[in-house]
Amino acid sequence: GFRSIHGLAQAAVDKFVEIRKLGGPFKDLQDFVKRSGLPRAVLIRLAAAGAFECVGLKAREALWKIQSLTLDTQSLFFGSSLSLNQTESEALMIPNETSWQSVQREYQTKGFSVESHPLAVLREHLNKSRVRYTTAQQLPKTKHNTRIRMAGLLSLIQKPPTAKGMCFLSVEDETGIFNVLVVPQVYETCRLVLQSSPLLEIDGVLQNWEGVCNLKAQVVRPLKLSRDEMAATR
């Protein structure tokens, strides 16, 4: 759990886990802040990872509350909000996350999402494209030598020195993992894309031999959607 949160020091985890063992479960955010005495930066990392959902605070609400807390341990108001006039109705005005924003936040803080796969969130928009996107689940039933387009999250790059310049990609969508073969000529055109764009769009020809499927890439580009499309993703 806590080990997956980017930038969260082991010492901070050990501290609040030990406090929880000694004093019992944390009742709410204020109780956690007062008992742990952790700095704001650590609280923000925990909130962004959804750690305070156990006390009824979604990530965005927890982040909002943490920004308003007094964290000076010498202050009479330690652990309380700086905004004395803050009301519950104001808290309800915090805009809800879209599904895409939620997935982005989880990948930025933990490197994975427990809520949804990025391609599951984007699938509705991909289905509206004039070009049909094939999913990993559909590959076994797709004919050999069929030209297809796929979209997915890059999970592994392999470029063995004995493969004569060939590059092998493992890419995943919400239905499974598919393998992509990239010949040297294509690799030279997409090398920077593979280093900078985790979400890919791949045009190629399917090699389907006795149920073993590989996509031989012809074009590899970043998967891009407009801001309006992202804002509309729920």
Tab-separated table of C-alpha atoms in Angstrom:
chain	number	residue	atom	x	y	z
A	1	GLY	CA	0.000	0.000	0.000
A	2	PHE	CA	2.051	2.919	1.298
A	3	ARG	CA	5.199	1.710	-0.477
A	4	SER	CA	3.579	2.456	-3.824
A	5	ILE	CA	3.161	6.185	-3.134
A	6	HIS	CA	5.839	8.149	-4.997
A	7	GLY	CA	8.087	10.231	-2.736
A	8	LEU	CA	6.692	8.947	0.571
A	9	ALA	CA	9.593	8.256	2.939
A	10	GLN	CA	9.686	4.985	4.870
A	11	ALA	CA	10.305	6.935	8.094
A	12	ALA	CA	6.976	8.771	7.700
A	13	VAL	CA	5.122	5.508	7.125
A	14	ASP	CA	6.774	3.856	10.138
A	15	LYS	CA	5.810	6.849	12.281
A	16	PHE	CA	2.087	6.923	11.638
A	17	VAL	CA	1.745	3.134	11.546
A	18	GLU	CA	3.325	2.951	15.021
A	19	ILE	CA	1.079	5.769	16.280
A	20	ARG	CA	-1.951	3.921	14.962
A	21	LYS	CA	-0.883	0.749	16.754
A	22	LEU	CA	-0.501	2.609	20.059
A	23	GLY	CA	-3.580	4.850	19.912
A	24	GLY	CA	-5.976	2.985	17.667
A	25	PRO	CA	-7.442	3.916	14.251
A	26	PHE	CA	-7.510	7.588	13.240
A	27	LYS	CA	-10.952	9.153	13.607
A	28	ASP	CA	-10.637	11.866	10.981
A	29	LEU	CA	-8.126	14.066	9.173
A	30	GLN	CA	-7.592	16.372	12.175
A	31	ASP	CA	-6.937	13.390	14.427
A	32	PHE	CA	-4.343	12.076	11.968
A	33	VAL	CA	-2.650	15.477	11.646
A	34	LYS	CA	-2.452	16.057	15.389
A	35	ARG	CA	-1.275	12.577	16.318
A	36	SER	CA	1.229	12.129	13.502
A	37	GLY	CA	2.662	15.661	13.356
A	38	LEU	CA	3.658	15.055	9.721
A	39	PRO	CA	4.541	18.006	7.465
A	40	ARG	CA	2.155	19.314	4.825
A	41	ALA	CA	4.160	17.800	1.937
A	42	VAL	CA	3.665	14.286	3.326
A	43	LEU	CA	-0.022	14.906	4.026
A	44	ILE	CA	-0.495	16.074	0.435
A	45	ARG	CA	1.131	12.920	-0.956
A	46	LEU	CA	-1.116	10.743	1.193
A	47	ALA	CA	-4.212	12.695	0.203
A	48	ALA	CA	-3.404	12.570	-3.505
A	49	ALA	CA	-3.045	8.792	-3.259
A	50	GLY	CA	-6.508	8.516	-1.690
A	51	ALA	CA	-5.256	7.503	1.772
A	52	PHE	CA	-7.908	9.558	3.591
A	53	GLU	CA	-10.886	7.902	1.919
A	54	CYS	CA	-10.929	5.636	4.991
A	55	VAL	CA	-12.128	8.651	7.031
A	56	GLY	CA	-14.665	9.756	4.424
A	57	LEU	CA	-12.573	12.224	2.419
A	58	LYS	CA	-12.116	11.816	-1.309
A	59	ALA	CA	-8.716	12.847	-2.640
A	60	ARG	CA	-9.683	16.285	-3.924
A	61	GLU	CA	-11.581	17.194	-0.734
A	62	ALA	CA	-8.688	15.989	1.452
A	63	LEU	CA	-6.182	18.050	-0.557
A	64	TRP	CA	-8.389	21.106	-0.208
A	65	LYS	CA	-8.703	20.670	3.563
A	66	ILE	CA	-4.974	20.070	4.077
A	67	GLN	CA	-4.108	23.341	2.359
A	68	SER	CA	-6.170	25.235	4.934
A	69	LEU	CA	-4.793	23.539	8.071
A	70	THR	CA	-2.528	25.177	10.648
A	71	LEU	CA	0.448	22.826	11.038
A	72	ASP	CA	2.482	24.795	13.556
A	73	THR	CA	2.705	22.403	16.520
A	74	GLN	CA	3.211	25.384	18.879
A	75	SER	CA	-0.012	27.045	17.758
A	76	LEU	CA	-3.213	26.932	19.762
A	77	PHE	CA	-4.973	26.095	16.476
A	78	PHE	CA	-2.663	23.227	15.454
A	79	GLY	CA	-4.572	20.861	13.166
A	80	SER	CA	-7.444	23.301	12.665
A	81	SER	CA	-8.446	25.198	9.560
A	82	LEU	CA	-6.945	28.622	8.934
A	83	SER	CA	-10.306	29.721	7.566
A	84	LEU	CA	-12.472	30.228	10.639
A	85	ASN	CA	-15.478	31.095	8.476
A	86	GLN	CA	-15.259	27.931	6.400
A	87	THR	CA	-18.635	26.234	6.086
A	88	GLU	CA	-19.767	22.831	4.916
A	89	SER	CA	-21.575	24.459	1.995
A	90	GLU	CA	-18.229	25.893	0.818
A	91	ALA	CA	-16.726	22.425	1.006
A	92	LEU	CA	-19.484	21.127	-1.239
A	93	MET	CA	-18.448	23.661	-3.895
A	94	ILE	CA	-15.203	21.767	-4.610
A	95	PRO	CA	-15.521	20.577	-8.244
A	96	ASN	CA	-15.702	16.814	-8.655
A	97	GLU	CA	-12.942	15.018	-10.515
A	98	THR	CA	-13.671	13.666	-13.954
A	99	SER	CA	-12.805	10.015	-14.493
A	100	TRP	CA	-9.757	11.076	-16.496
A	101	GLN	CA	-8.533	13.443	-13.774
A	102	SER	CA	-8.914	10.658	-11.212
A	103	VAL	CA	-6.859	8.221	-13.303
A	104	GLN	CA	-4.211	10.884	-13.959
A	105	ARG	CA	-3.907	11.653	-10.235
A	106	GLU	CA	-3.514	7.990	-9.332
A	107	TYR	CA	-0.844	7.349	-11.957
A	108	GLN	CA	1.037	10.486	-10.929
A	109	THR	CA	1.049	9.520	-7.247
A	110	LYS	CA	1.291	5.719	-7.409
A	111	GLY	CA	2.019	4.677	-10.975
A	112	PHE	CA	-1.232	2.704	-11.250
A	113	SER	CA	-4.962	3.092	-10.680
A	114	VAL	CA	-7.216	0.952	-8.524
A	115	GLU	CA	-10.308	2.608	-9.983
A	116	SER	CA	-9.974	2.187	-13.738
A	117	HIS	CA	-7.594	1.645	-16.630
A	118	PRO	CA	-6.805	4.773	-18.685
A	119	LEU	CA	-8.043	3.089	-21.855
A	120	ALA	CA	-11.350	2.182	-20.221
A	121	VAL	CA	-11.883	5.878	-19.522
A	122	LEU	CA	-10.879	6.870	-23.057
A	123	ARG	CA	-12.701	4.076	-24.887
A	124	GLU	CA	-15.897	6.070	-25.451
A	125	HIS	CA	-13.915	8.748	-27.283
A	126	LEU	CA	-11.882	6.215	-29.262
A	127	ASN	CA	-15.097	4.554	-30.406
A	128	LYS	CA	-16.212	7.864	-31.922
A	129	SER	CA	-13.149	7.988	-34.174
A	130	ARG	CA	-13.574	7.485	-37.904
A	131	VAL	CA	-10.923	4.747	-37.660
A	132	ARG	CA	-11.833	1.642	-35.679
A	133	TYR	CA	-9.570	0.757	-32.755
A	134	THR	CA	-9.000	-2.944	-32.117
A	135	THR	CA	-8.688	-4.105	-28.497
A	136	ALA	CA	-6.345	-6.773	-27.133
A	137	GLN	CA	-9.336	-9.010	-26.477
A	138	GLN	CA	-10.309	-8.913	-30.156
A	139	LEU	CA	-6.892	-9.938	-31.546
A	140	PRO	CA	-7.321	-13.749	-31.496
A	141	LYS	CA	-10.423	-13.419	-33.707
A	142	THR	CA	-8.785	-10.957	-36.121
A	143	LYS	CA	-7.431	-12.404	-39.367
A	144	HIS	CA	-3.734	-12.709	-40.111
A	145	ASN	CA	-2.287	-9.781	-42.114
A	146	THR	CA	-5.171	-7.465	-41.203
A	147	ARG	CA	-4.247	-3.785	-40.977
A	148	ILE	CA	-5.433	-2.459	-37.623
A	149	ARG	CA	-5.037	0.449	-35.237
A	150	MET	CA	-4.619	-0.059	-31.500
A	151	ALA	CA	-4.276	2.213	-28.492
A	152	GLY	CA	-2.697	1.332	-25.189
A	153	LEU	CA	-0.459	2.066	-22.255
A	154	LEU	CA	3.201	1.190	-22.782
A	155	SER	CA	4.304	-1.191	-20.022
A	156	LEU	CA	7.594	-2.648	-21.301
A	157	ILE	CA	10.269	-1.968	-23.929
A	158	GLN	CA	12.801	-4.636	-24.865
A	159	LYS	CA	15.617	-4.101	-27.377
A	160	PRO	CA	17.943	-7.121	-27.076
A	161	PRO	CA	21.412	-6.659	-28.599
A	162	THR	CA	20.996	-9.979	-30.424
A	163	ALA	CA	17.734	-8.954	-32.147
A	164	LYS	CA	19.413	-7.045	-35.026
A	165	GLY	CA	17.834	-3.723	-34.085
A	166	MET	CA	14.325	-5.086	-33.491
A	167	CYS	CA	12.367	-3.599	-30.597
A	168	PHE	CA	9.619	-5.419	-28.723
A	169	LEU	CA	6.870	-3.600	-26.840
A	170	SER	CA	4.315	-4.817	-24.323
A	171	VAL	CA	1.293	-2.549	-24.464
A	172	GLU	CA	-1.906	-2.873	-22.478
A	173	ASP	CA	-5.474	-1.694	-22.768
A	174	GLU	CA	-8.425	-2.345	-20.471
A	175	THR	CA	-8.966	-5.809	-21.999
A	176	GLY	CA	-5.431	-7.210	-21.858
A	177	ILE	CA	-1.800	-7.012	-23.012
A	178	PHE	CA	-0.650	-7.150	-26.633
A	179	ASN	CA	2.800	-7.468	-28.166
A	180	VAL	CA	4.174	-5.013	-30.717
A	181	LEU	CA	7.113	-5.669	-33.045
A	182	VAL	CA	9.020	-2.566	-34.139
A	183	VAL	CA	11.521	-2.970	-36.989
A	184	PRO	CA	14.672	-0.786	-36.930
A	185	GLN	CA	13.401	1.683	-39.546
A	186	VAL	CA	10.182	2.318	-37.613
A	187	TYR	CA	12.030	2.431	-34.286
A	188	GLU	CA	14.194	5.300	-35.521
A	189	THR	CA	11.065	7.357	-36.261
A	190	CYS	CA	9.334	6.633	-32.921
A	191	ARG	CA	12.251	6.332	-30.494
A	192	LEU	CA	11.542	9.681	-28.813
A	193	VAL	CA	7.822	8.910	-28.673
A	194	LEU	CA	8.511	5.709	-26.724
A	195	GLN	CA	10.612	7.659	-24.234
A	196	SER	CA	8.110	10.446	-23.637
A	197	SER	CA	4.577	9.153	-24.294
A	198	PRO	CA	3.196	6.319	-22.152
A	199	LEU	CA	-0.118	6.332	-24.051
A	200	LEU	CA	0.402	5.157	-27.623
A	201	GLU	CA	-1.540	4.823	-30.853
A	202	ILE	CA	-0.151	2.135	-33.149
A	203	ASP	CA	-0.977	1.410	-36.782
A	204	GLY	CA	0.268	-1.906	-38.094
A	205	VAL	CA	-0.355	-5.358	-39.513
A	206	LEU	CA	-1.479	-8.211	-37.283
A	207	GLN	CA	0.517	-11.417	-37.332
A	208	ASN	CA	-1.792	-14.148	-36.089
A	209	TRP	CA	-0.275	-17.620	-36.225
A	210	GLU	CA	-2.076	-20.419	-34.378
A	211	GLY	CA	-3.411	-18.036	-31.752
A	212	VAL	CA	-0.107	-16.223	-31.191
A	213	CYS	CA	-0.719	-12.563	-32.012
A	214	ASN	CA	1.818	-9.815	-32.634
A	215	LEU	CA	1.220	-6.383	-34.074
A	216	LYS	CA	3.954	-5.399	-36.548
A	217	ALA	CA	4.068	-1.635	-36.186
A	218	GLN	CA	4.140	0.691	-39.173
A	219	VAL	CA	3.465	3.946	-37.309
A	220	VAL	CA	3.776	4.633	-33.560
A	221	ARG	CA	2.533	7.988	-32.294
A	222	PRO	CA	1.353	9.507	-28.990
A	223	LEU	CA	-2.324	8.973	-28.235
A	224	LYS	CA	-3.806	12.440	-28.105
A	225	LEU	CA	-7.261	13.759	-27.342
A	226	SER	CA	-8.359	17.369	-27.230
A	227	ARG	CA	-8.832	19.298	-23.984
A	228	ASP	CA	-12.551	19.436	-24.643
A	229	GLU	CA	-12.687	15.654	-24.913
A	230	MET	CA	-10.718	15.277	-21.693
A	231	ALA	CA	-12.960	17.763	-19.872
A	232	ALA	CA	-15.999	15.808	-21.024
A	233	THR	CA	-14.691	12.479	-19.736
A	234	ARG	CA	-16.672	11.463	-16.655
